[in-house]
mmCIF file of C-alpha atoms in Angstrom:
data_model
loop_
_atom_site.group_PDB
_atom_site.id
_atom_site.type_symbol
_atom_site.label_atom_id
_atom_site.label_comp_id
_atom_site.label_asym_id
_atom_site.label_seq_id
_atom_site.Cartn_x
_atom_site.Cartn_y
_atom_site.Cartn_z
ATOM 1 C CA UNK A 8 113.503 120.098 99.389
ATOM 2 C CA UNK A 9 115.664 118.381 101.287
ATOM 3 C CA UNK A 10 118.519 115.887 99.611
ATOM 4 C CA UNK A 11 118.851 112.104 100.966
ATOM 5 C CA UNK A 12 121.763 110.108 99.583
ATOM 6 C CA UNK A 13 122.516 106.429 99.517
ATOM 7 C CA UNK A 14 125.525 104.486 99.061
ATOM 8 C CA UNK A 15 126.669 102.165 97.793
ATOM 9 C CA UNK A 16 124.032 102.424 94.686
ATOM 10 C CA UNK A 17 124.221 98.769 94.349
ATOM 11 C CA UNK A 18 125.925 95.991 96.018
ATOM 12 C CA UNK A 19 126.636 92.532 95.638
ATOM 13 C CA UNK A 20 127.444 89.763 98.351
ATOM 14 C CA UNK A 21 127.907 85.782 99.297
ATOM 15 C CA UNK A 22 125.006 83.980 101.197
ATOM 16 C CA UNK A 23 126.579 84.371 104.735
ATOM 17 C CA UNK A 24 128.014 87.521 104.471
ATOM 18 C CA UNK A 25 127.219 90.355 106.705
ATOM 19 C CA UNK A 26 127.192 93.703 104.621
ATOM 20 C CA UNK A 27 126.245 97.793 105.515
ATOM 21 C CA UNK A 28 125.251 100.703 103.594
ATOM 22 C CA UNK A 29 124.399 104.415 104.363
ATOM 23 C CA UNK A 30 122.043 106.664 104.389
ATOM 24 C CA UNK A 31 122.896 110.530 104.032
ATOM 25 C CA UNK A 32 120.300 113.284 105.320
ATOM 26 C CA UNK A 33 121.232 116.945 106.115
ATOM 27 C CA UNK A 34 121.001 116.989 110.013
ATOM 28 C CA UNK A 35 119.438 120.230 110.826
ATOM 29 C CA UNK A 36 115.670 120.170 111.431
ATOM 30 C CA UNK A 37 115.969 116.333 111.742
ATOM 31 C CA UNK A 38 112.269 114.600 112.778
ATOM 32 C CA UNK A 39 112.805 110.974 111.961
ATOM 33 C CA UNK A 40 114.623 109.004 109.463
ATOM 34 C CA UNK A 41 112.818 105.531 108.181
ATOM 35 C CA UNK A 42 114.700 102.390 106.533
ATOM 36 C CA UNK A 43 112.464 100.621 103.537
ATOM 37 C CA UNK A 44 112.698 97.464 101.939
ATOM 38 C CA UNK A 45 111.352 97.066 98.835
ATOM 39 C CA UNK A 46 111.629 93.576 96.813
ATOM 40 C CA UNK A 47 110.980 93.137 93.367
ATOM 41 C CA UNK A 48 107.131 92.965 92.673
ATOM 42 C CA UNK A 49 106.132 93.442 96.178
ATOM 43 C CA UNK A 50 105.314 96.389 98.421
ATOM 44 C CA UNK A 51 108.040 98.628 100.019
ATOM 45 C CA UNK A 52 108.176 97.151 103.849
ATOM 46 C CA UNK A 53 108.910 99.390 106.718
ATOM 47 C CA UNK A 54 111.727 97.788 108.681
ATOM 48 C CA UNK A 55 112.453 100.839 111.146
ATOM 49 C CA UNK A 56 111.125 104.155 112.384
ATOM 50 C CA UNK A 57 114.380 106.017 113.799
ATOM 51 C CA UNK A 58 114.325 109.252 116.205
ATOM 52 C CA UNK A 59 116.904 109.746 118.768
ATOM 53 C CA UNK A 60 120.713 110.382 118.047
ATOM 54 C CA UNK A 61 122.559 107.084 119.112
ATOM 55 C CA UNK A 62 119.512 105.069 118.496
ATOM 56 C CA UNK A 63 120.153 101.633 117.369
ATOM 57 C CA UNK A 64 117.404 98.668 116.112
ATOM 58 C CA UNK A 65 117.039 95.469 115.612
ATOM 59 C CA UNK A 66 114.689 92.920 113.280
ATOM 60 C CA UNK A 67 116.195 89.816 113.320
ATOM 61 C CA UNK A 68 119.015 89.670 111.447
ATOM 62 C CA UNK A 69 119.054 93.327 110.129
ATOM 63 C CA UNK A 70 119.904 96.458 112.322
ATOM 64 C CA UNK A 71 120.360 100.376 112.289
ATOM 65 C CA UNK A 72 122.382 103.205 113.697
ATOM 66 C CA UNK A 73 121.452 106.496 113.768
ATOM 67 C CA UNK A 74 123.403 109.638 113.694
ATOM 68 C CA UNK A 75 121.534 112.891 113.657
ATOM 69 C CA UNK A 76 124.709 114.732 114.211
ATOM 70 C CA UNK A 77 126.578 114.464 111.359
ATOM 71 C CA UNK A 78 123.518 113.281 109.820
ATOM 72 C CA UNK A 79 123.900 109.534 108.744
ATOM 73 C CA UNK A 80 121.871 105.839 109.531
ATOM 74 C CA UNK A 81 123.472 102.628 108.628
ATOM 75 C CA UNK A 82 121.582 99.726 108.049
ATOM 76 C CA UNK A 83 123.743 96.525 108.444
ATOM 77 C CA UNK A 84 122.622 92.357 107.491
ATOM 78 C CA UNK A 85 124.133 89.822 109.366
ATOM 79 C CA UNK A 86 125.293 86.686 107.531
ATOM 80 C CA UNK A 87 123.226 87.814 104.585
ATOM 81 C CA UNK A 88 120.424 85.204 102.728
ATOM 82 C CA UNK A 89 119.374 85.555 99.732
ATOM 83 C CA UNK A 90 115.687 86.398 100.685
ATOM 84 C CA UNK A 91 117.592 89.374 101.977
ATOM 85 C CA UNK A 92 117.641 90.549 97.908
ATOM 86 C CA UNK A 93 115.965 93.650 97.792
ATOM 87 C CA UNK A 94 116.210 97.821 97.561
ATOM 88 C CA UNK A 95 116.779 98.887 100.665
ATOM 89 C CA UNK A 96 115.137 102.488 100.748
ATOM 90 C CA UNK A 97 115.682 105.752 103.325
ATOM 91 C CA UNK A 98 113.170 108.270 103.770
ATOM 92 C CA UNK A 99 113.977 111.589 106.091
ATOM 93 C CA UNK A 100 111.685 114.115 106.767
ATOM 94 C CA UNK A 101 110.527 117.163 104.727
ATOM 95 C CA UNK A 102 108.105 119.189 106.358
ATOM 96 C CA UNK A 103 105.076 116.417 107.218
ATOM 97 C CA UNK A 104 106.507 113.864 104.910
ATOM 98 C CA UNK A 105 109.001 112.237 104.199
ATOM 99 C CA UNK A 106 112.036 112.159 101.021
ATOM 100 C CA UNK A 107 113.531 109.020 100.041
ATOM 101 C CA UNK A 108 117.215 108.341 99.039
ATOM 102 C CA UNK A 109 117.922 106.526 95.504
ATOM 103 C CA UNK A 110 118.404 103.310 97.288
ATOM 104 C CA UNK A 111 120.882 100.531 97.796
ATOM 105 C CA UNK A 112 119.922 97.171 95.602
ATOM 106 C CA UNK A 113 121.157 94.351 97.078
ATOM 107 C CA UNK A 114 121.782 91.023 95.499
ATOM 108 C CA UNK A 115 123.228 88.144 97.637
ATOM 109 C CA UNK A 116 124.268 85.211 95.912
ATOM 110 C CA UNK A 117 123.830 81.800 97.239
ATOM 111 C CA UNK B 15 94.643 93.843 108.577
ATOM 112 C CA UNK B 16 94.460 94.369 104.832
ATOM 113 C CA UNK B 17 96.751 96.004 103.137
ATOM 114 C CA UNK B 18 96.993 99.253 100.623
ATOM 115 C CA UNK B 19 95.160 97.898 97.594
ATOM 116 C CA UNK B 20 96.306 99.606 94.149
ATOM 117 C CA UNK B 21 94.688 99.013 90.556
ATOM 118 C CA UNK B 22 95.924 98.204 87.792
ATOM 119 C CA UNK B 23 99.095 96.724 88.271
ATOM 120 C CA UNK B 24 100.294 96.919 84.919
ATOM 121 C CA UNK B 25 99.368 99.591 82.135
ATOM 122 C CA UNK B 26 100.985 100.631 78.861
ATOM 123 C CA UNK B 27 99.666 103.745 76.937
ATOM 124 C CA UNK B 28 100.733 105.676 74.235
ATOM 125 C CA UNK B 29 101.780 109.517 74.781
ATOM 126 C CA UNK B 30 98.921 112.047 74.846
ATOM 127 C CA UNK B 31 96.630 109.116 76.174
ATOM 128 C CA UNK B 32 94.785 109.331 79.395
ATOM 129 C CA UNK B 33 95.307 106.888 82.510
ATOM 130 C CA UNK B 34 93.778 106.969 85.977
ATOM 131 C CA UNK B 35 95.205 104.859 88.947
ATOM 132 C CA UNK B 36 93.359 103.720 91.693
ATOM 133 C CA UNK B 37 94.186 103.805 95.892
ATOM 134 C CA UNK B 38 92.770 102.235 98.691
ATOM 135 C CA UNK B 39 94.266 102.376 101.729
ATOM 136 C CA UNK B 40 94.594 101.126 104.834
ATOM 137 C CA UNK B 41 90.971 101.126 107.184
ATOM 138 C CA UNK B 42 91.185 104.178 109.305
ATOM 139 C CA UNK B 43 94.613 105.417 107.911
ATOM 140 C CA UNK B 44 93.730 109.062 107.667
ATOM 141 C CA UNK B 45 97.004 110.356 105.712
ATOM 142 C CA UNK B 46 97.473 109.374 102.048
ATOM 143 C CA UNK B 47 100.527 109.477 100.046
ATOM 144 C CA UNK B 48 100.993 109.244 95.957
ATOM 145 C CA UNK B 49 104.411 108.807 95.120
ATOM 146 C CA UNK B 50 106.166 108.281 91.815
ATOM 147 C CA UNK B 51 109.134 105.956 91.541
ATOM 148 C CA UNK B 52 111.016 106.366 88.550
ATOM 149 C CA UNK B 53 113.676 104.011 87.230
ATOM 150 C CA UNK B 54 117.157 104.192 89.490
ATOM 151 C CA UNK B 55 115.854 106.949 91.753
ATOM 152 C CA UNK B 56 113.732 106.851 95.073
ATOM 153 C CA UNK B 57 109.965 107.299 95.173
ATOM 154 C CA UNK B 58 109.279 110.968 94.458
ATOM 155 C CA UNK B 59 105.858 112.582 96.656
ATOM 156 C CA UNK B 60 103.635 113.613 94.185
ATOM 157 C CA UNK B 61 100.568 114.186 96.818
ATOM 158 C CA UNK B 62 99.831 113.943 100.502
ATOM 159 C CA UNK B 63 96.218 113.640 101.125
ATOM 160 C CA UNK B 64 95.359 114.380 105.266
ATOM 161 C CA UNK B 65 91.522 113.097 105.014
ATOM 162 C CA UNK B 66 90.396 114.631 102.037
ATOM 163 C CA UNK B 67 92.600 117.476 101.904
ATOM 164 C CA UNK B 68 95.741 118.130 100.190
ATOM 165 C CA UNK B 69 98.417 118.731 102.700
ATOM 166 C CA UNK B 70 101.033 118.900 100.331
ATOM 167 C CA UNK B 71 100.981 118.971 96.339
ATOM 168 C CA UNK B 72 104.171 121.180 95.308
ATOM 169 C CA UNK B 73 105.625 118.320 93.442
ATOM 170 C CA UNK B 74 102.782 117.266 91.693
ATOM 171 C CA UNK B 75 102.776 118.518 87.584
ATOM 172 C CA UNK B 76 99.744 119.901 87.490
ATOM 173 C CA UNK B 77 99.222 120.879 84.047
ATOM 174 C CA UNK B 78 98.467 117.221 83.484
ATOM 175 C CA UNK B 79 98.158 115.566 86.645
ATOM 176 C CA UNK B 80 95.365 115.149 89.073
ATOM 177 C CA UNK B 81 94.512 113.462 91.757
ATOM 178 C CA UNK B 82 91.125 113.400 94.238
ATOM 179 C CA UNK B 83 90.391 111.544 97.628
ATOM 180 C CA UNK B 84 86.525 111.249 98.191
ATOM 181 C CA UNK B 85 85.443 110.887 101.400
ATOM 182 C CA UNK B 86 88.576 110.923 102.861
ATOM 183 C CA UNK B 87 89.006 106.812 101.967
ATOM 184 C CA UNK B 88 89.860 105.678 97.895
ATOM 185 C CA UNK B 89 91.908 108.058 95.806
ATOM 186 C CA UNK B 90 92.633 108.373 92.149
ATOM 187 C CA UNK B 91 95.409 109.839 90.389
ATOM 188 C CA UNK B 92 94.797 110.564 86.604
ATOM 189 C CA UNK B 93 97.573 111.497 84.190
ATOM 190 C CA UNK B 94 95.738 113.411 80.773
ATOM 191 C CA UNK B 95 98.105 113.625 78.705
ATOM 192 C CA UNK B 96 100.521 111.285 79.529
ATOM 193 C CA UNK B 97 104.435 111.600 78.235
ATOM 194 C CA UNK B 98 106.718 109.403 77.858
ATOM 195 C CA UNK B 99 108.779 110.729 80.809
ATOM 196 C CA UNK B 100 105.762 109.554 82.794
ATOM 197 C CA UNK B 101 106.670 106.020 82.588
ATOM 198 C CA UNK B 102 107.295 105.154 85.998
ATOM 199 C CA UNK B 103 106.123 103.014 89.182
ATOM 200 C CA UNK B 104 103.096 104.442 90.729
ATOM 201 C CA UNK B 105 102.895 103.929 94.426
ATOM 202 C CA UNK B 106 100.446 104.553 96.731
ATOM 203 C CA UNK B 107 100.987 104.452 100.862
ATOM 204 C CA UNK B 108 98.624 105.192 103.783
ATOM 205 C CA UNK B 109 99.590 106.206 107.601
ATOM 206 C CA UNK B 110 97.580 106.549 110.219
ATOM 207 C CA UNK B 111 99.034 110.156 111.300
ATOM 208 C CA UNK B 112 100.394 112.649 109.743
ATOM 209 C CA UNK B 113 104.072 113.553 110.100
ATOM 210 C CA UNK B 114 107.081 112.049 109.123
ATOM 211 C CA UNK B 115 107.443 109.770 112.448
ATOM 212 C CA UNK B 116 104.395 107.528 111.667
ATOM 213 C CA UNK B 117 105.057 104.426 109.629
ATOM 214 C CA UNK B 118 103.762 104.534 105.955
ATOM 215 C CA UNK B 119 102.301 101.289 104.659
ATOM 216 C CA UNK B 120 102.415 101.036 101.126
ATOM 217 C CA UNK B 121 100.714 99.434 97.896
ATOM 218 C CA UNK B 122 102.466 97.033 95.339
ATOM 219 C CA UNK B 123 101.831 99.889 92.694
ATOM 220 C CA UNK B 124 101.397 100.749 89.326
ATOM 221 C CA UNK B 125 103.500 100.425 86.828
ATOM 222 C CA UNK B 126 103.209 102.666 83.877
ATOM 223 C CA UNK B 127 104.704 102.724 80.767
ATOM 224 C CA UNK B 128 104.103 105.408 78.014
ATOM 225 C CA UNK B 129 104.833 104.353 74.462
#
């Protein structure tokens, strides 16, 4: 089974700040690597389905990289609310699923 | 479109009790996932349901776990007996293929605690 990482484990920020975190997969046998967000007492929310080496997307205010290289995604906020307070989950694939990272909680502050 | 519906939301049990967990997912969604989510790690696949046949169950204990999709649409998960490492989230998710590029929608879960 494959091992995803996540950092920073938890992070904390000012409304208006823009902030990034990583995910960690091993790169060989890549398939696709999916970002999650997940906010207290609600269902986990697919924000992005990511394939192709040097892929980038974009919802609104929140965007990803993807590196299937060296085997990393960032997800990055832009001038960060604080509906953006959530756990922000990665899944990579493992066989015909998919294994999810620890996740990164983050609070912004107003 | 409605959602993955998951019942109950809440339930507390005391070790060597039985609990059950209910899915319904997404209409049409033919691949079902039961995950478990404990506290400071990421959702863990218990089960992957393709229709109504296991695609993948390594990770699922099955010395006390179960879990059944009839008709290739609800699911249940029981846990007999339940420990108190059991206490977790529950979550359920549906997609409409299988394979780890199709988006998985998921429920708002269970959340179990064993006393």
């Amino acid at each position: 089974i494959l091992n995803v990482e996540q950092s920073p484990q938890s992070l904390h920020v000012q409304e208006g700040d823009s902030t990034n975190f990583t995910c960690s997969f091993p790169s060989s046998n890549f398939y696709a690597l999916h970002w999650y967000r997940w906010e207290t007492a609600k269902s986990p929310e697919a924000l992005f389905v990511m394939t192709l080496n040097g892929d980038e997307k974009k919802k609104g205010r929140i965007s990803a990289t993807l590196n299937t290289k060296e085997g990393y995604s960032y997800l990055y906020i832009k001038g960060s609310q604080p509906e953006d307070s959530a756990t922000y989950l990665c899944a990579s694939n493992y066989g015909q699923n998919f294994v999810f990272g620890p996740g990164t909680r983050l609070s912004v502050l107003p | 479109e409605a959602g993955v519906a998951q019942s109950p939301r809440y339930k507390i049990i005391e070790k060597r009790q039985s609990v059950a967990f209910w899915c319904n997912p997404i209409s049409g969604h033919a691949t079902l996932y039961w995950y478990q989510q404990i506290l400071g790690q990421g959702p863990k696949l218990l089960i992957q349901f393709q229709n109504n046949g296991v695609v993948d169950d390594s990770q699922l204990p099955k010395d006390r776990f179960s879990a059944e999709r009839l008709k290739g649409v609800d699911s249940t998960l029981k846990i007999q007996p339940a420990k108190l490492e059991d206490s977790a989230v529950y979550l359920c998710a549906s997609s409409l293929g299988l394979g780890g590029r199709t988006e998985a929608f998921f429920g708002q879960g269970t959340r179990l605690t064993v006393v």
